[in-house]
Short mmCIF file of C-alpha atoms in Angstrom, two decimals:
data_model
loop_
_atom_site.label_atom_id
_atom_site.label_comp_id
_atom_site.label_asym_id
_atom_site.label_seq_id
_atom_site.Cartn_x
_atom_site.Cartn_y
_atom_site.Cartn_z
CA UNK N 463 15.93 61.67 75.23
CA UNK N 464 19.62 62.10 74.62
CA UNK N 465 20.14 58.32 73.98
CA UNK N 466 17.23 58.22 71.58
CA UNK N 467 18.69 61.08 69.55
CA UNK N 468 22.04 59.32 69.35
CA UNK N 469 20.42 56.08 68.16
CA UNK N 470 18.55 57.99 65.45
CA UNK N 471 21.72 59.70 64.23
CA UNK N 472 23.59 56.33 64.16
CA UNK N 473 20.80 54.68 62.16
CA UNK N 474 20.75 57.54 59.71
CA UNK N 475 24.50 57.18 59.12
CA UNK N 476 24.62 53.34 59.10
CA UNK N 477 21.75 52.75 56.69
CA UNK N 478 23.42 54.41 53.70
CA UNK N 479 26.71 52.65 54.48
CA UNK N 480 24.97 49.22 54.71
CA UNK N 481 23.16 49.86 51.44
CA UNK N 482 26.39 50.83 49.75
CA UNK N 483 28.15 47.65 50.99
CA UNK N 484 25.28 45.42 49.84
CA UNK N 485 25.26 47.13 46.44
CA UNK N 486 28.95 46.54 46.01
CA UNK N 487 28.67 42.89 46.94
CA UNK N 488 25.72 42.42 44.56
CA UNK N 489 27.54 44.02 41.65
CA UNK N 490 30.61 41.88 42.20
CA UNK N 491 28.51 38.72 42.42
CA UNK N 492 26.57 39.59 39.27
CA UNK N 493 29.78 40.27 37.37
CA UNK N 494 31.29 36.98 38.45
CA UNK N 495 28.07 35.17 37.46
CA UNK N 496 28.13 36.85 34.03
CA UNK N 497 31.78 35.81 33.54
CA UNK N 498 30.97 32.31 34.61
CA UNK N 499 28.00 32.15 32.14
CA UNK N 500 30.17 33.41 29.33
CA UNK N 501 32.68 30.64 30.03
CA UNK N 502 29.88 28.07 29.83
CA UNK N 503 28.56 29.37 26.50
CA UNK N 504 31.93 29.11 24.78
CA UNK N 505 32.19 25.37 23.93
CA UNK N 506 35.59 23.89 23.29
CA UNK N 507 36.25 22.59 19.74
CA UNK N 508 34.89 19.06 19.31
CA UNK N 509 37.05 16.40 17.74
CA UNK N 510 35.42 15.05 14.57
CA UNK N 511 36.54 13.26 11.43
CA UNK N 512 36.36 15.45 8.28
CA UNK N 513 36.65 14.34 4.66
CA UNK N 514 37.31 16.35 1.55
CA UNK N 515 34.68 15.70 -1.08
CA UNK N 516 36.01 14.44 -4.39
CA UNK N 517 34.78 12.63 -7.52
CA UNK N 518 34.92 8.83 -7.22
CA UNK N 519 33.73 5.61 -8.80
CA UNK N 520 31.26 3.66 -6.64
CA UNK N 521 29.91 0.13 -6.97
CA UNK N 522 26.17 -0.18 -6.43
CA UNK N 523 24.21 -2.96 -4.82
CA UNK N 524 21.13 -3.34 -7.06
CA UNK N 525 18.57 -6.11 -7.11
CA UNK N 526 15.34 -6.54 -9.07
CA UNK N 527 12.34 -8.91 -8.90
CA UNK N 528 12.42 -11.51 -11.58
CA UNK N 529 10.49 -14.52 -12.93
CA UNK N 530 12.36 -17.72 -13.76
CA UNK N 531 11.67 -19.72 -16.91
CA UNK N 532 13.22 -22.58 -18.83
CA UNK N 533 14.45 -21.70 -22.30
CA UNK N 534 14.03 -25.21 -23.68
CA UNK N 535 10.77 -26.20 -21.97
CA UNK N 536 8.64 -28.08 -24.51
CA UNK N 537 5.07 -29.40 -24.71
CA UNK N 538 4.91 -32.93 -26.11
CA UNK N 539 1.92 -33.29 -28.45
CA UNK N 540 0.50 -36.08 -30.55
CA UNK N 541 1.39 -35.77 -34.25
CA UNK N 542 -1.20 -38.36 -35.35
CA UNK N 543 -4.57 -39.52 -34.13
CA UNK N 544 -5.26 -42.89 -32.54
CA UNK N 545 -5.60 -44.83 -29.33
CA UNK N 546 -2.79 -44.27 -26.77
CA UNK N 547 -1.52 -47.80 -26.32
CA UNK N 548 1.41 -47.43 -23.89
CA UNK N 549 3.31 -44.97 -21.69
CA UNK N 550 7.00 -45.81 -21.33
CA UNK N 551 8.10 -43.54 -18.45
CA UNK N 552 7.41 -42.83 -14.81
CA UNK N 553 5.74 -39.50 -14.25
CA UNK N 554 8.08 -36.86 -12.79
CA UNK N 555 11.30 -38.62 -13.67
CA UNK N 556 14.24 -37.30 -15.68
CA UNK N 557 14.02 -38.28 -19.35
CA UNK N 558 16.75 -38.04 -21.95
CA UNK N 559 16.47 -36.66 -25.43
CA UNK N 560 15.34 -39.35 -27.81
CA UNK N 561 13.85 -41.58 -25.10
CA UNK N 562 10.57 -43.34 -25.97
CA UNK N 563 7.62 -41.80 -24.09
CA UNK N 564 4.33 -42.95 -25.69
CA UNK N 565 3.09 -45.46 -28.33
CA UNK N 566 -0.03 -44.70 -30.33
CA UNK N 567 -1.99 -47.42 -32.15
CA UNK N 568 0.06 -48.36 -35.24
CA UNK N 569 -1.97 -50.86 -37.23
CA UNK N 570 -3.76 -48.41 -39.51
CA UNK N 571 -0.50 -46.54 -40.22
CA UNK N 572 1.40 -49.74 -41.01
CA UNK N 573 -1.44 -50.62 -43.46
CA UNK N 574 -1.12 -47.19 -45.05
CA UNK N 575 2.62 -47.73 -45.49
CA UNK N 576 2.02 -51.10 -47.20
CA UNK N 577 -0.56 -49.56 -49.52
CA UNK N 578 1.65 -46.69 -50.56
CA UNK N 579 4.58 -49.05 -51.07
CA UNK N 580 2.44 -51.16 -53.43
CA UNK N 581 1.33 -48.03 -55.28
CA UNK N 582 4.93 -47.02 -55.70
CA UNK N 583 5.78 -50.40 -57.18
CA UNK N 584 2.91 -50.13 -59.63
CA UNK N 585 4.01 -46.62 -60.69
CA UNK N 586 7.55 -47.80 -61.24
CA UNK N 587 6.28 -50.66 -63.41
CA UNK N 588 4.29 -48.22 -65.57
CA UNK N 589 7.40 -45.99 -65.76
CA UNK N 590 9.49 -48.88 -67.02
CA UNK N 591 6.95 -49.68 -69.68
CA UNK N 592 6.71 -46.09 -70.76
CA UNK N 593 10.47 -45.86 -70.90
CA UNK N 594 10.77 -48.93 -73.11
CA UNK N 595 8.10 -47.58 -75.45
CA UNK N 596 9.90 -44.25 -75.71
CA UNK N 597 13.19 -46.00 -76.51
CA UNK N 598 11.53 -48.05 -79.29
CA UNK N 599 9.75 -45.00 -80.78
CA UNK N 600 13.07 -43.15 -80.86
CA UNK N 601 14.71 -45.95 -82.88
CA UNK N 602 11.70 -46.13 -85.23
CA UNK N 603 11.74 -42.38 -85.66
CA UNK N 604 15.36 -42.58 -86.75
CA UNK N 605 14.24 -45.07 -89.44
CA UNK N 606 11.31 -42.84 -90.44
CA UNK N 607 8.94 -45.60 -89.39
CA UNK N 608 6.89 -43.43 -86.95
CA UNK N 609 5.85 -39.85 -87.07
CA UNK N 610 7.00 -36.98 -84.83
CA UNK N 611 3.61 -36.94 -83.16
CA UNK N 612 3.91 -40.58 -82.15
CA UNK N 613 7.33 -39.95 -80.69
CA UNK N 614 6.04 -36.97 -78.73
CA UNK N 615 3.13 -39.01 -77.34
CA UNK N 616 5.52 -41.72 -76.14
CA UNK N 617 7.72 -39.12 -74.49
CA UNK N 618 4.71 -37.56 -72.72
CA UNK N 619 3.58 -40.97 -71.50
CA UNK N 620 7.05 -41.63 -70.08
CA UNK N 621 7.11 -38.28 -68.26
CA UNK N 622 3.63 -38.84 -66.87
CA UNK N 623 4.74 -42.26 -65.55
CA UNK N 624 7.80 -40.66 -64.05
CA UNK N 625 5.66 -38.07 -62.21
CA UNK N 626 3.37 -40.86 -60.96
CA UNK N 627 6.40 -42.56 -59.42
CA UNK N 628 7.38 -39.31 -57.63
CA UNK N 629 3.83 -38.95 -56.29
CA UNK N 630 3.76 -42.50 -55.05
CA UNK N 631 7.13 -42.00 -53.37
CA UNK N 632 5.90 -38.84 -51.59
CA UNK N 633 2.77 -40.68 -50.39
CA UNK N 634 4.91 -43.49 -49.10
CA UNK N 635 7.15 -41.08 -47.26
CA UNK N 636 4.16 -39.42 -45.65
CA UNK N 637 2.70 -42.74 -44.60
CA UNK N 638 6.06 -43.78 -43.17
CA UNK N 639 6.29 -40.44 -41.31
CA UNK N 640 2.81 -40.94 -39.77
CA UNK N 641 3.88 -44.40 -38.70
CA UNK N 642 7.00 -42.98 -37.07
CA UNK N 643 4.86 -40.41 -35.25
CA UNK N 644 3.02 -43.20 -33.47
CA UNK N 645 6.13 -43.56 -31.25
CA UNK N 646 6.52 -40.29 -29.31
CA UNK N 647 10.09 -39.52 -28.19
CA UNK N 648 11.46 -36.88 -25.85
CA UNK N 649 12.70 -33.84 -27.86
CA UNK N 650 14.90 -32.57 -24.98
CA UNK N 651 16.40 -33.78 -21.72
CA UNK N 652 14.57 -32.73 -18.62
CA UNK N 653 11.98 -33.55 -15.98
CA UNK N 654 8.71 -34.79 -17.43
CA UNK N 655 5.34 -33.87 -16.05
CA UNK N 656 2.26 -35.89 -15.29
CA UNK N 657 0.62 -37.44 -18.35
CA UNK N 658 -2.26 -35.40 -19.77
CA UNK N 659 -3.90 -38.51 -21.35
CA UNK N 660 -4.35 -41.93 -19.82
CA UNK N 661 -3.48 -45.11 -21.70
CA UNK N 662 -6.42 -46.45 -23.68
CA UNK N 663 -7.90 -43.08 -24.56
CA UNK N 664 -8.15 -41.77 -28.09
CA UNK N 665 -5.84 -38.83 -28.77
CA UNK N 666 -6.33 -36.25 -31.49
CA UNK N 667 -3.60 -34.72 -33.62
CA UNK N 668 -1.85 -31.82 -31.74
CA UNK N 669 -3.33 -32.88 -28.42
CA UNK N 670 -1.01 -32.28 -25.44
CA UNK N 671 0.49 -35.42 -23.89
CA UNK N 672 3.03 -34.08 -21.33
CA UNK N 673 5.54 -31.31 -20.69
CA UNK N 674 9.30 -31.65 -20.42
CA UNK N 675 11.17 -28.99 -18.40
CA UNK N 676 14.98 -28.83 -18.59
CA UNK N 677 16.37 -27.58 -15.24
CA UNK N 678 20.09 -27.53 -15.87
CA UNK N 679 19.78 -23.95 -17.18
CA UNK N 680 17.23 -21.35 -16.07
CA UNK N 681 16.54 -17.81 -17.30
CA UNK N 682 15.47 -14.85 -15.21
CA UNK N 683 13.57 -12.12 -16.94
CA UNK N 684 13.37 -8.78 -15.13
CA UNK N 685 12.81 -5.10 -15.80
CA UNK N 686 15.41 -2.38 -15.29
CA UNK N 687 14.52 1.28 -14.67
CA UNK N 688 15.51 3.20 -17.68
CA UNK N 689 18.30 5.08 -15.81
CA UNK N 690 19.82 1.82 -14.61
CA UNK N 691 19.53 0.32 -18.13
CA UNK N 692 21.31 3.35 -19.66
CA UNK N 693 24.02 3.16 -17.04
CA UNK N 694 24.47 -0.60 -17.56
CA UNK N 695 24.65 -0.14 -21.33
CA UNK N 696 27.23 2.64 -20.91
CA UNK N 697 29.37 0.50 -18.54
CA UNK N 698 29.31 -2.52 -20.83
CA UNK N 699 30.74 -0.37 -23.60
CA UNK N 700 33.70 0.91 -21.51
CA UNK N 701 36.89 -1.11 -22.25
CA UNK N 702 38.29 -0.85 -18.69
CA UNK N 703 35.03 -1.06 -16.74
CA UNK N 704 34.41 -4.17 -14.53
CA UNK N 705 32.17 -6.84 -15.92
CA UNK N 706 28.62 -6.85 -14.60
CA UNK N 707 27.43 -10.27 -13.59
CA UNK N 708 24.11 -11.48 -12.09
CA UNK N 709 23.54 -13.26 -8.81
CA UNK N 710 20.39 -15.28 -8.16
CA UNK N 711 19.00 -16.07 -4.74
CA UNK N 712 15.47 -17.20 -3.91
CA UNK N 713 14.29 -15.43 -0.72
CA UNK N 714 11.65 -18.05 -0.13
CA UNK N 715 14.25 -20.76 0.51
CA UNK N 716 15.39 -19.39 3.86
CA UNK N 717 12.22 -19.84 5.99
CA UNK N 718 11.47 -23.38 4.90
CA UNK N 719 14.99 -24.66 4.23
CA UNK N 720 17.44 -23.02 6.62
CA UNK N 721 20.32 -25.13 5.30
CA UNK N 722 19.80 -23.56 1.86
CA UNK N 723 19.46 -19.99 3.01
CA UNK N 724 22.76 -18.91 1.49
CA UNK N 725 22.34 -20.94 -1.73
CA UNK N 726 22.67 -18.91 -4.87
CA UNK N 727 24.04 -19.16 -8.39
CA UNK N 728 26.00 -16.74 -10.54
CA UNK N 729 25.02 -16.03 -14.12
CA UNK N 730 25.53 -13.68 -17.03
CA UNK N 731 23.32 -11.04 -18.62
CA UNK N 732 22.61 -12.28 -22.09
CA UNK N 733 19.98 -9.72 -23.15
CA UNK N 734 19.39 -6.03 -22.61
CA UNK N 735 16.50 -4.44 -24.42
CA UNK N 736 16.89 -1.69 -26.99
CA UNK N 737 13.70 0.20 -26.18
CA UNK N 738 11.92 1.62 -23.13
CA UNK N 739 8.41 0.46 -22.22
CA UNK N 740 6.51 3.77 -22.19
CA UNK N 741 3.91 2.50 -19.76
CA UNK N 742 6.41 1.45 -17.05
CA UNK N 743 9.57 3.40 -18.03
CA UNK N 744 11.57 0.17 -17.82
CA UNK N 745 13.80 -1.86 -20.10
CA UNK N 746 13.55 -5.64 -20.43
CA UNK N 747 16.57 -7.68 -19.46
CA UNK N 748 17.42 -11.39 -19.14
CA UNK N 749 20.10 -13.34 -17.26
CA UNK N 750 21.02 -16.99 -17.71
CA UNK N 751 22.11 -19.24 -14.82
CA UNK N 752 23.44 -22.78 -14.63
CA UNK N 753 21.29 -24.74 -12.21
CA UNK N 754 23.19 -27.96 -11.57
CA UNK N 755 21.48 -28.75 -8.26
CA UNK N 756 18.02 -27.86 -9.74
CA UNK N 757 17.17 -25.72 -6.71
CA UNK N 758 15.46 -23.09 -8.85
CA UNK N 759 12.34 -23.90 -10.85
CA UNK N 760 10.62 -22.13 -13.77
CA UNK N 761 7.74 -19.93 -12.66
CA UNK N 762 9.50 -19.08 -9.39
CA UNK N 763 9.69 -15.44 -8.30
CA UNK N 764 13.23 -14.46 -7.24
CA UNK N 765 15.47 -11.41 -6.99
CA UNK N 766 18.37 -10.91 -9.33
CA UNK N 767 21.27 -8.85 -8.06
CA UNK N 768 23.72 -7.13 -10.42
CA UNK N 769 27.30 -7.34 -9.23
CA UNK N 770 29.91 -4.91 -10.59
CA UNK N 771 27.38 -2.22 -11.55
CA UNK N 772 29.08 1.18 -11.08
CA UNK N 773 28.54 4.86 -11.10
CA UNK N 774 31.48 6.82 -12.46
CA UNK N 775 32.86 10.09 -11.20
CA UNK N 776 30.15 11.04 -8.69
CA UNK N 777 30.21 13.06 -5.48
CA UNK N 778 29.46 10.96 -2.39
CA UNK N 779 29.68 11.10 1.37
CA UNK N 780 29.33 8.40 4.03
CA UNK N 781 25.73 7.65 4.80
CA UNK N 782 26.20 8.62 8.47
CA UNK N 783 27.18 12.17 7.40
CA UNK N 784 23.64 12.84 6.08
CA UNK N 785 20.99 13.96 8.58
CA UNK N 786 17.40 15.09 8.14
CA UNK N 787 16.79 18.79 8.59
CA UNK N 788 13.70 20.89 8.58
CA UNK N 789 13.96 21.36 4.84
CA UNK N 790 15.22 17.97 3.90
CA UNK N 791 18.53 16.04 3.90
CA UNK N 792 21.55 17.99 5.03
CA UNK N 793 25.31 17.68 5.68
CA UNK N 794 27.62 19.62 7.98
CA UNK N 795 30.24 21.54 5.97
CA UNK N 796 33.36 22.95 7.65
CA UNK N 797 34.49 26.44 6.65
CA UNK N 798 37.97 27.92 6.79
CA UNK N 799 37.48 28.91 10.42
CA UNK N 800 36.74 25.30 11.42
CA UNK N 801 33.10 26.27 12.04
CA UNK N 802 30.21 23.98 11.24
CA UNK N 803 27.56 25.15 8.82
CA UNK N 804 24.54 23.13 7.59
CA UNK N 805 24.03 22.56 3.89
CA UNK N 806 20.88 21.10 2.36
CA UNK N 807 21.69 18.64 -0.42
CA UNK N 808 19.94 16.53 -3.10
CA UNK N 809 20.41 12.76 -2.66
CA UNK N 810 21.04 10.26 -5.43
CA UNK N 811 21.50 6.51 -5.18
CA UNK N 812 23.07 4.74 -2.22
CA UNK N 813 26.15 2.59 -2.78
CA UNK N 814 26.75 0.50 0.32
CA UNK N 815 27.79 2.93 3.11
CA UNK N 816 28.07 5.80 0.67
CA UNK N 817 25.39 8.24 -0.29
CA UNK N 818 25.64 9.88 -3.69
CA UNK N 819 25.01 13.70 -3.66
CA UNK N 820 23.60 15.17 -6.87
CA UNK N 821 23.40 18.87 -5.99
CA UNK N 822 24.56 21.63 -3.57
CA UNK N 823 28.02 20.12 -2.87
CA UNK N 824 31.26 20.74 -4.69
CA UNK N 825 34.55 18.90 -4.97
CA UNK N 826 37.09 20.20 -2.45
CA UNK N 827 34.57 21.09 0.23
CA UNK N 828 35.02 19.54 3.65
CA UNK N 829 32.21 17.53 5.27
CA UNK N 830 31.97 16.33 8.84
CA UNK N 831 31.54 12.56 8.91
CA UNK N 832 31.53 11.73 12.61
CA UNK N 833 30.14 13.01 15.94
CA UNK N 834 27.21 14.35 13.94
CA UNK N 835 24.71 13.96 16.78
CA UNK N 836 26.73 16.22 19.13
CA UNK N 837 27.27 19.12 16.69
CA UNK N 838 25.19 22.14 15.83
CA UNK N 839 25.68 24.88 13.21
CA UNK N 840 28.14 27.41 14.60
CA UNK N 841 30.16 24.89 16.64
CA UNK N 842 33.91 24.76 16.36
CA UNK N 843 35.46 21.51 15.24
CA UNK N 844 38.90 20.01 15.76
CA UNK N 845 39.24 18.25 12.38
CA UNK N 846 40.72 14.81 12.22
CA UNK N 847 41.54 12.69 9.15
CA UNK N 848 38.75 10.47 7.83
CA UNK N 849 39.77 6.82 8.38
CA UNK N 850 37.18 5.36 6.03
CA UNK N 851 35.02 3.81 8.76
CA UNK N 852 32.73 6.55 10.07
CA UNK N 853 30.58 4.24 12.21
CA UNK N 854 33.51 3.04 14.37
CA UNK N 855 34.94 6.55 14.49
CA UNK N 856 31.55 7.93 15.53
CA UNK N 857 31.41 5.58 18.53
CA UNK N 858 34.94 6.55 19.60
CA UNK N 859 34.18 10.25 19.14
CA UNK N 860 31.03 9.90 21.17
CA UNK N 861 33.13 8.71 24.10
CA UNK N 862 35.52 11.59 23.68
CA UNK N 863 32.68 14.06 23.55
CA UNK N 864 31.12 12.66 26.66
CA UNK N 865 34.43 12.93 28.47
CA UNK N 866 34.90 16.49 27.30
CA UNK N 867 31.36 17.36 28.31
CA UNK N 868 31.92 15.85 31.75
CA UNK N 869 35.11 17.89 32.12
CA UNK N 870 33.29 21.07 31.06
CA UNK N 871 30.43 20.42 33.48
CA UNK N 872 32.93 19.76 36.31
CA UNK N 873 34.70 23.06 35.56
CA UNK N 874 31.42 24.89 35.42
CA UNK N 875 30.36 23.33 38.73
CA UNK N 876 33.67 24.46 40.31
CA UNK N 877 33.07 28.01 39.11
CA UNK N 878 29.53 27.97 40.56
CA UNK N 879 30.86 26.67 43.89
CA UNK N 880 33.51 29.37 44.00
CA UNK N 881 30.92 32.02 43.25
CA UNK N 882 28.72 30.67 46.03
CA UNK N 883 31.61 30.85 48.53
CA UNK N 884 32.45 34.39 47.49
CA UNK N 885 28.79 35.31 47.88
CA UNK N 886 28.70 33.86 51.33
CA UNK N 887 31.84 35.82 52.26
CA UNK N 888 30.27 38.93 50.84
#
């Protein structure tokens, strides 16, 4: 009985002491855990490149679909009717200006020339007779041997004969012209098409015989959006602005002719329309290109790139600095405390690796241009100068961030291990 009473008294005293000791150990462990968690939540400043936004001139990379044509392409037609007697060229070959192409039956036109020549001779003979009569009547009139009426009639006859000579001469000229049209010559230099009429067939006046396409020079007609047209017109009027040229490359060459994949020709813009097409909101433009190798053909669909086209005094950031947020495109802006804040912006055109910003960004503000994927609003940043190549810098910064993250995880793991040891000792 006495031992039982002692054990009960000891248990009554030891239980509160044990509870007090466990409570103290638990409070200390919880405090250490809270301190450790606080250290994990406070991220060290991340190194990142930062640029100060300023107004700048940017060169754009613009291209437009276009249709090629030949300015001097002509359709050869028959100017007179008759049987096509001969073709003097090989179909598809290069012909020179003035080269004989076709011969149309000439006999009837040669006969017409002879007839009109004879009529002209007859008219000239009558004119000579009328002139001699007029001269005689003028002498007789001076001698009062003929009346004024007789003199006037002689003068009228001479004038009528003179008009008949002019008419006969015009008829002879027309007959000779028709005879000349029986030989069809090339009006321009270029590649000639297949013949539309076979030899031996009867051709009518104005009937198509062939088509000649000059290939040394080609034109590209394309449509510019009205904003681009206004900007181009503005730039061409600036005395110190770079000249805008055109570059022509046919995308269809690459798959079938790998050796010609990089072929292209440079040209000039020779026409920019003065009005906007209200149905398409575009402005017509045309560029001219020398085509010495004749790689480009009329009727071909190509893309025309404008080189030297600029936008003046615009705000822009590197393309990699723009991310897609819940409400649209955004950039990370750095405040005076080196803290990241997100800013939704309006995007304009893209100029190479640069993205033009049209709203919600001001000159002088600082924008983070690297390590974007590892940052969140509220993070601290250790700003570094922008080196102009955000892609390379981003890769380097990614390695630094991974190293810093590994160090932070190692430190946190060390704290957790220490806390576990202290808990075990407790």
